[in-house]
CSV table of C-alpha atoms in Angstrom, one decimal:
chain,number,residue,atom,x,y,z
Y,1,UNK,CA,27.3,-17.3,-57.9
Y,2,UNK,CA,30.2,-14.9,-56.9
Y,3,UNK,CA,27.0,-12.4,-55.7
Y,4,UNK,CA,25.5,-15.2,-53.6
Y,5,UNK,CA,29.4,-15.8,-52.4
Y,6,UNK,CA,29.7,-12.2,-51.7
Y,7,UNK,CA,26.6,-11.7,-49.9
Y,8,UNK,CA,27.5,-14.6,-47.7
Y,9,UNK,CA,30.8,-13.0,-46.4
Y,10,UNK,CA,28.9,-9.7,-46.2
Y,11,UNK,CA,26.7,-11.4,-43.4
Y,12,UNK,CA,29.3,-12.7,-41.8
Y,13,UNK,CA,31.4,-9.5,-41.4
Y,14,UNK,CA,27.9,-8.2,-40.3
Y,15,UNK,CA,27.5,-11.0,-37.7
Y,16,UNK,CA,31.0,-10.4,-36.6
Y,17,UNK,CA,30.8,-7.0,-35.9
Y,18,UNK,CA,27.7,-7.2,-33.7
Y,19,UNK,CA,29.2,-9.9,-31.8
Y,20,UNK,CA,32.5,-7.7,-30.9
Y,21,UNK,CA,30.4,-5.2,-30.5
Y,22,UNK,CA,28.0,-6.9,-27.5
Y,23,UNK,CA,31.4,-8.6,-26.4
Y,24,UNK,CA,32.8,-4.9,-25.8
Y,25,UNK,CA,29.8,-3.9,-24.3
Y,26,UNK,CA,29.8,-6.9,-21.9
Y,27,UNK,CA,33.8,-5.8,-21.0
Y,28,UNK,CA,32.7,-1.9,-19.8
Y,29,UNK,CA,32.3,-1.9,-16.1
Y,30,UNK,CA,28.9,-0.5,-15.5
Y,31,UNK,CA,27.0,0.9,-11.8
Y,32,UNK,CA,23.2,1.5,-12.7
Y,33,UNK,CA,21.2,3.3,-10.1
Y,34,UNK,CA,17.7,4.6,-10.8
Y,35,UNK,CA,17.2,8.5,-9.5
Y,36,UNK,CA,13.8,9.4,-8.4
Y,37,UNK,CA,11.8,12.7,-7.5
Y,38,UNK,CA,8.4,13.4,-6.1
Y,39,UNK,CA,5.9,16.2,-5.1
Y,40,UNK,CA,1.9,16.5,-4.0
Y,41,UNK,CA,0.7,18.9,-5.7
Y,42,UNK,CA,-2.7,20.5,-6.1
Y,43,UNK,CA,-4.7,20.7,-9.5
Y,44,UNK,CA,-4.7,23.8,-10.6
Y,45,UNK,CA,-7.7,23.2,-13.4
Y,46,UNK,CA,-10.7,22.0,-14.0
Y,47,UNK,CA,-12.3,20.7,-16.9
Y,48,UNK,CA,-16.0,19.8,-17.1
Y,49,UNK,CA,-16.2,17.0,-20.1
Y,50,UNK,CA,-20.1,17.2,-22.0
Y,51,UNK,CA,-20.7,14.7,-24.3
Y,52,UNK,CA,-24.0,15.6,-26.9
Y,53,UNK,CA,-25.5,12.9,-28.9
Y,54,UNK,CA,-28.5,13.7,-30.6
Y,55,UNK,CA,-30.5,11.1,-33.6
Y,56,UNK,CA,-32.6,12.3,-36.2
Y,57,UNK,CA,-33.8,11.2,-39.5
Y,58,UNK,CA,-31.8,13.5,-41.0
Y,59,UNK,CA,-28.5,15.4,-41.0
Y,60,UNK,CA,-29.4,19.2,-40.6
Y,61,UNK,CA,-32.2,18.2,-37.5
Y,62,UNK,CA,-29.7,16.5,-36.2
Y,63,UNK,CA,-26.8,19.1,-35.9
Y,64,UNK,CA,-29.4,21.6,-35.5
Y,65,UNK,CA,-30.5,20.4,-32.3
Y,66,UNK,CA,-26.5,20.1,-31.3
Y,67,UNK,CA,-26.5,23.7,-32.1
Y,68,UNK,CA,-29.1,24.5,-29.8
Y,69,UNK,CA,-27.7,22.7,-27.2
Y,70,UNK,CA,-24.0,24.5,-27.4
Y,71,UNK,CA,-25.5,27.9,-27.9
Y,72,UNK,CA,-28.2,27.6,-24.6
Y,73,UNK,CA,-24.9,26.5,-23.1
Y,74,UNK,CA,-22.6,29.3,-23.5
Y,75,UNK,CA,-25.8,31.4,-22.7
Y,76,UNK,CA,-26.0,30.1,-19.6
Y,77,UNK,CA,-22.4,30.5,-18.5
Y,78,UNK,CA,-22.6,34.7,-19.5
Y,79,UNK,CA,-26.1,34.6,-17.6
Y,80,UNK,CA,-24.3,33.2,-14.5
Y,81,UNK,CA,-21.2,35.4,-15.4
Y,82,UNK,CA,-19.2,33.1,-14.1
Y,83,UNK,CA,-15.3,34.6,-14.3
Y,84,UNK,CA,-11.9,32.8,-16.0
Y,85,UNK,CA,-13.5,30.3,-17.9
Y,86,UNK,CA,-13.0,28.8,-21.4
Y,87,UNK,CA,-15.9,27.3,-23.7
Y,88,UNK,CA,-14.3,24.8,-26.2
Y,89,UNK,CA,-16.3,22.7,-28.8
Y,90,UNK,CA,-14.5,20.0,-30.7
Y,91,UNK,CA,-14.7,16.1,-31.7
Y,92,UNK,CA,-17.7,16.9,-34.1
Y,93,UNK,CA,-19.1,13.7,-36.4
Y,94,UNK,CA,-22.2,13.1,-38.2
Y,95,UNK,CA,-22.7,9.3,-38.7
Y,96,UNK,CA,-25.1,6.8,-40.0
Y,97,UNK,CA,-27.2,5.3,-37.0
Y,98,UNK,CA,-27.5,1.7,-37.4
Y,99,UNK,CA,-30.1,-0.3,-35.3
Y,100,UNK,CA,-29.8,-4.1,-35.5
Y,101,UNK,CA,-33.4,-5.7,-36.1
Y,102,UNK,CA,-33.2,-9.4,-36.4
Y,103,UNK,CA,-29.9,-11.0,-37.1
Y,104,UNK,CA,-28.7,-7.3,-39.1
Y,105,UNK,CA,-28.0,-3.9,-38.6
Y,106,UNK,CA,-30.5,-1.1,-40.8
Y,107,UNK,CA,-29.9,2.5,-41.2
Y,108,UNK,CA,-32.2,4.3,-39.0
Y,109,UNK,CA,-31.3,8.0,-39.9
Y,110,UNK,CA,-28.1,9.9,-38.4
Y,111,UNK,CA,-26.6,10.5,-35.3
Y,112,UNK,CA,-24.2,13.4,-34.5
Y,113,UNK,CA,-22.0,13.5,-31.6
Y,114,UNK,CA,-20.4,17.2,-30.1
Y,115,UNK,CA,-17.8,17.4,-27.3
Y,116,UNK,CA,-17.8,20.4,-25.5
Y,117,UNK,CA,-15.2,21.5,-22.7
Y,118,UNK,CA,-15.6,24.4,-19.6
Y,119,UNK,CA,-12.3,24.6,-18.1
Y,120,UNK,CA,-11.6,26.7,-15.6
Y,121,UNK,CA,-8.7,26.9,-12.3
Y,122,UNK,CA,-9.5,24.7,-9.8
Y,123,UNK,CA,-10.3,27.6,-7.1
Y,124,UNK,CA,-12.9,28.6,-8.7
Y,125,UNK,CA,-15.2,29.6,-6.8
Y,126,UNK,CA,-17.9,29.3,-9.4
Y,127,UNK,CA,-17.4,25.3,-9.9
Y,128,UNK,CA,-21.1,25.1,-8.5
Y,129,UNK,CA,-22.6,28.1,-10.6
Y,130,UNK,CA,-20.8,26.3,-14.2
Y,131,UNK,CA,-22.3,23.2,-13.0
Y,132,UNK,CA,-25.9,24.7,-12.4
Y,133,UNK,CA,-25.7,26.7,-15.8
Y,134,UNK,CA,-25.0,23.0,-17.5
Y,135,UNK,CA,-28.0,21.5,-15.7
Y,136,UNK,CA,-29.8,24.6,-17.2
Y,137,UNK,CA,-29.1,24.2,-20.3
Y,138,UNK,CA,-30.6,21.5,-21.2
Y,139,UNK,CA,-30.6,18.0,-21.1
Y,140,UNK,CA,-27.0,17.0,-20.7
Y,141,UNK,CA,-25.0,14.9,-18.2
Y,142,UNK,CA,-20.7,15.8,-17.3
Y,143,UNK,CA,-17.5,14.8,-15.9
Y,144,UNK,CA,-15.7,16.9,-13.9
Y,145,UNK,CA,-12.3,16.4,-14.0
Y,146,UNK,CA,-9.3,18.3,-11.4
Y,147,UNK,CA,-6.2,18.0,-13.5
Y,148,UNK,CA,-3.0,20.1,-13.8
Y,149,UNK,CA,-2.4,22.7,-17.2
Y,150,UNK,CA,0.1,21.6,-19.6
Y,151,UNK,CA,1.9,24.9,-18.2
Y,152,UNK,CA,2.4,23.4,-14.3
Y,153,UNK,CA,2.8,19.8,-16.0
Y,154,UNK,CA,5.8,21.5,-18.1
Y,155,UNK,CA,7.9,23.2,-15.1
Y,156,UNK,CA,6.9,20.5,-12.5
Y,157,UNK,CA,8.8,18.0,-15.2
Y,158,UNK,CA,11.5,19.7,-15.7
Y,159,UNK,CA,12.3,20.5,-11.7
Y,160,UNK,CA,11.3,16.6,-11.2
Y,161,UNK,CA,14.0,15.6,-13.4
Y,162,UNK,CA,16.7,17.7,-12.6
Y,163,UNK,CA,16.1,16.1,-8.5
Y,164,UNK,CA,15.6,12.7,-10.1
Y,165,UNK,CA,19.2,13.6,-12.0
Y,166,UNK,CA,20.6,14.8,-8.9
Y,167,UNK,CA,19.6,11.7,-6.6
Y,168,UNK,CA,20.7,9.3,-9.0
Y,169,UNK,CA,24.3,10.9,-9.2
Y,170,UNK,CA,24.1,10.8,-5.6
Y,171,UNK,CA,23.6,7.5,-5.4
Y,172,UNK,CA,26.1,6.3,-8.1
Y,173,UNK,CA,28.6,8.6,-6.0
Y,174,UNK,CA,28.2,6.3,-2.6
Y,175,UNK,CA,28.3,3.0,-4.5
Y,176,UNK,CA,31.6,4.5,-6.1
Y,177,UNK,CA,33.3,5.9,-2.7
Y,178,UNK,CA,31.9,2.3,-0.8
Y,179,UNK,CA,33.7,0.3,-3.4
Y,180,UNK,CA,37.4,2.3,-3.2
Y,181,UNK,CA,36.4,3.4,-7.0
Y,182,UNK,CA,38.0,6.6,-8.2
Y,183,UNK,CA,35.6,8.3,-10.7
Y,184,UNK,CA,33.0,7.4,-12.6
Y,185,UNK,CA,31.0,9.6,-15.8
Y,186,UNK,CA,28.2,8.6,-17.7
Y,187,UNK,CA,27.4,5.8,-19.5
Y,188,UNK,CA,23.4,6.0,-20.5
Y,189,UNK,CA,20.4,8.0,-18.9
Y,190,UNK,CA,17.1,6.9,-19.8
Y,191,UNK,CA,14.1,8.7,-18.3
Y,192,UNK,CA,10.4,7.9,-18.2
Y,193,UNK,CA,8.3,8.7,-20.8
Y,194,UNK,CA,5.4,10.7,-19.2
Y,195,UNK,CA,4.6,12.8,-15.9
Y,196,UNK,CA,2.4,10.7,-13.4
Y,197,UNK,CA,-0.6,12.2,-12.6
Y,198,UNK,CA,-3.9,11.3,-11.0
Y,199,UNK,CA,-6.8,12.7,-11.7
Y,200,UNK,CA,-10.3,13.3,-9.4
Y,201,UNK,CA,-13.0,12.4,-11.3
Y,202,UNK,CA,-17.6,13.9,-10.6
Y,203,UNK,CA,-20.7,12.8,-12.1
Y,204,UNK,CA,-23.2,15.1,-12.8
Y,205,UNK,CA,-26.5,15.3,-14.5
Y,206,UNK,CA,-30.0,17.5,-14.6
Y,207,UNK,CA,-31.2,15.7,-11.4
Y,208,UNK,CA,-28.1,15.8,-9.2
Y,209,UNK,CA,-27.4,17.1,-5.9
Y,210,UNK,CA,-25.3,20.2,-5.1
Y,211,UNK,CA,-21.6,18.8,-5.4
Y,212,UNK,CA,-19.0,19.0,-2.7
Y,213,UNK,CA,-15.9,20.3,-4.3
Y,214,UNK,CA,-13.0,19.3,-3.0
Y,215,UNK,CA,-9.7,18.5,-5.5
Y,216,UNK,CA,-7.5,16.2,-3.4
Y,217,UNK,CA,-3.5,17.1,-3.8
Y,218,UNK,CA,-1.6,14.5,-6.2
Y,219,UNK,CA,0.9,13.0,-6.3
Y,220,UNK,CA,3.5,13.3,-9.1
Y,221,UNK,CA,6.9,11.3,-9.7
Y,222,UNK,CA,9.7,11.0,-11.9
Y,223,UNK,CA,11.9,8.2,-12.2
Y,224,UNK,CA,15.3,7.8,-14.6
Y,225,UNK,CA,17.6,5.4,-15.2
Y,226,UNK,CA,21.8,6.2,-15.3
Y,227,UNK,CA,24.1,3.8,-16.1
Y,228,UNK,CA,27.7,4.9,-14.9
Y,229,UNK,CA,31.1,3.5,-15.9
Y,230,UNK,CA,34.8,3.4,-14.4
């Protein structure tokens, strides 16, 4: 009993000092302003995106034929000698292919799936010779894909926030000297979670045209959120 008793004034005290707490934080006189920075920018890579899928009876006929596939590949690309470019293979699985006959699924052998990457800069100017040495290798469809490296993502952050930082302050700073108020610091800063980036996206398979390259500039913003008090 003197536990349940004790617990019961424990909550209360608890209860208590969260409300004083809000009711505090209701009496602090707050300006928010939200601070925002933007730039067009153009991609300075490109990544072509190849999916290989390839069914089989069994496992080692299967990922041999993936094999094949990668090796003609990177064959290809020295062939062409194409300059600055990276061949990356990952997301490798070997899984039980089920078919549904009837009302349920059966096993029907395996099915293993490769990704493989060719990432290059953007101003390449052998985009067209890596897409013909893909449509030579073999029987495999891509997505192009004009993005910017984690590098340019990084520093183009980092001078997008300070601006954001800057024009929020700036703004806080007029609302202040409008309203006769003296000074004002920092309350809170929140920011945005991720960079903003779009992204230009190509088709291409064995059969396809000769592509017009052209990356469009993007557009990238940061936004953050600063809560001032007086």
């Amino acid at each position: 009993m003197k536990k349940l008793i004790l617990s019961f004034f424990a909550s209360i005290l608890i209860l208590g000092a969260f409300s004083a707490t809000a009711q505090q934080m209701e009496n602090i006189p707050i300006i928010e302003v939200i601070g925002t920075a933007s730039r067009s920018t153009a991609p300075d890579q490109a990544t072509f995106n190849i999916l290989l899928e390839e069914k089989a009876m069994n496992v080692p006929t299967a990922t041999g034929v993936l094999n094949t596939k990668t090796k003609n590949l990177a064959d290809a690309l020295k062939k062409a000698r194409i300059k600055d470019y990276k061949l990356v293979a990952d997301n490798y699985s070997v899984n039980v292919n089920r078919v549904k006959r009837g009302n349920s699924l059966q096993d029907s052998g395996f099915v293993a799936r490769q990704s493989l990457r060719v990432v290059t800069t953007s101003q390449n100017e052998d985009l067209q010779k890596i897409s013909e040495a893909i449509q030579s290798a073999g029987d495999m469809s891509y997505q192009l894909r004009f993005e910017l490296s984690e590098e340019l993502q990084k520093s183009l952050e980092n001078t997008l926030i300070t601006e954001a930082l800057r024009d929020a302050q700036s703004r806080a700073r007029l609302i202040a000297e409008t309203l006769g108020i003296a000074s004002i610091r920092v309350h809170h800063v929140t920011f945005e979670q991720d960079l903003q980036k779009g992204i230009r996206m190509m088709l291409g398979d064995s059969e396809s045209s000769p592509m017009l390259i052209a990356p469009d500039n993007q557009d990238i913003s940061k936004r953050v959120y600063v809560k001032y008090t007086y």
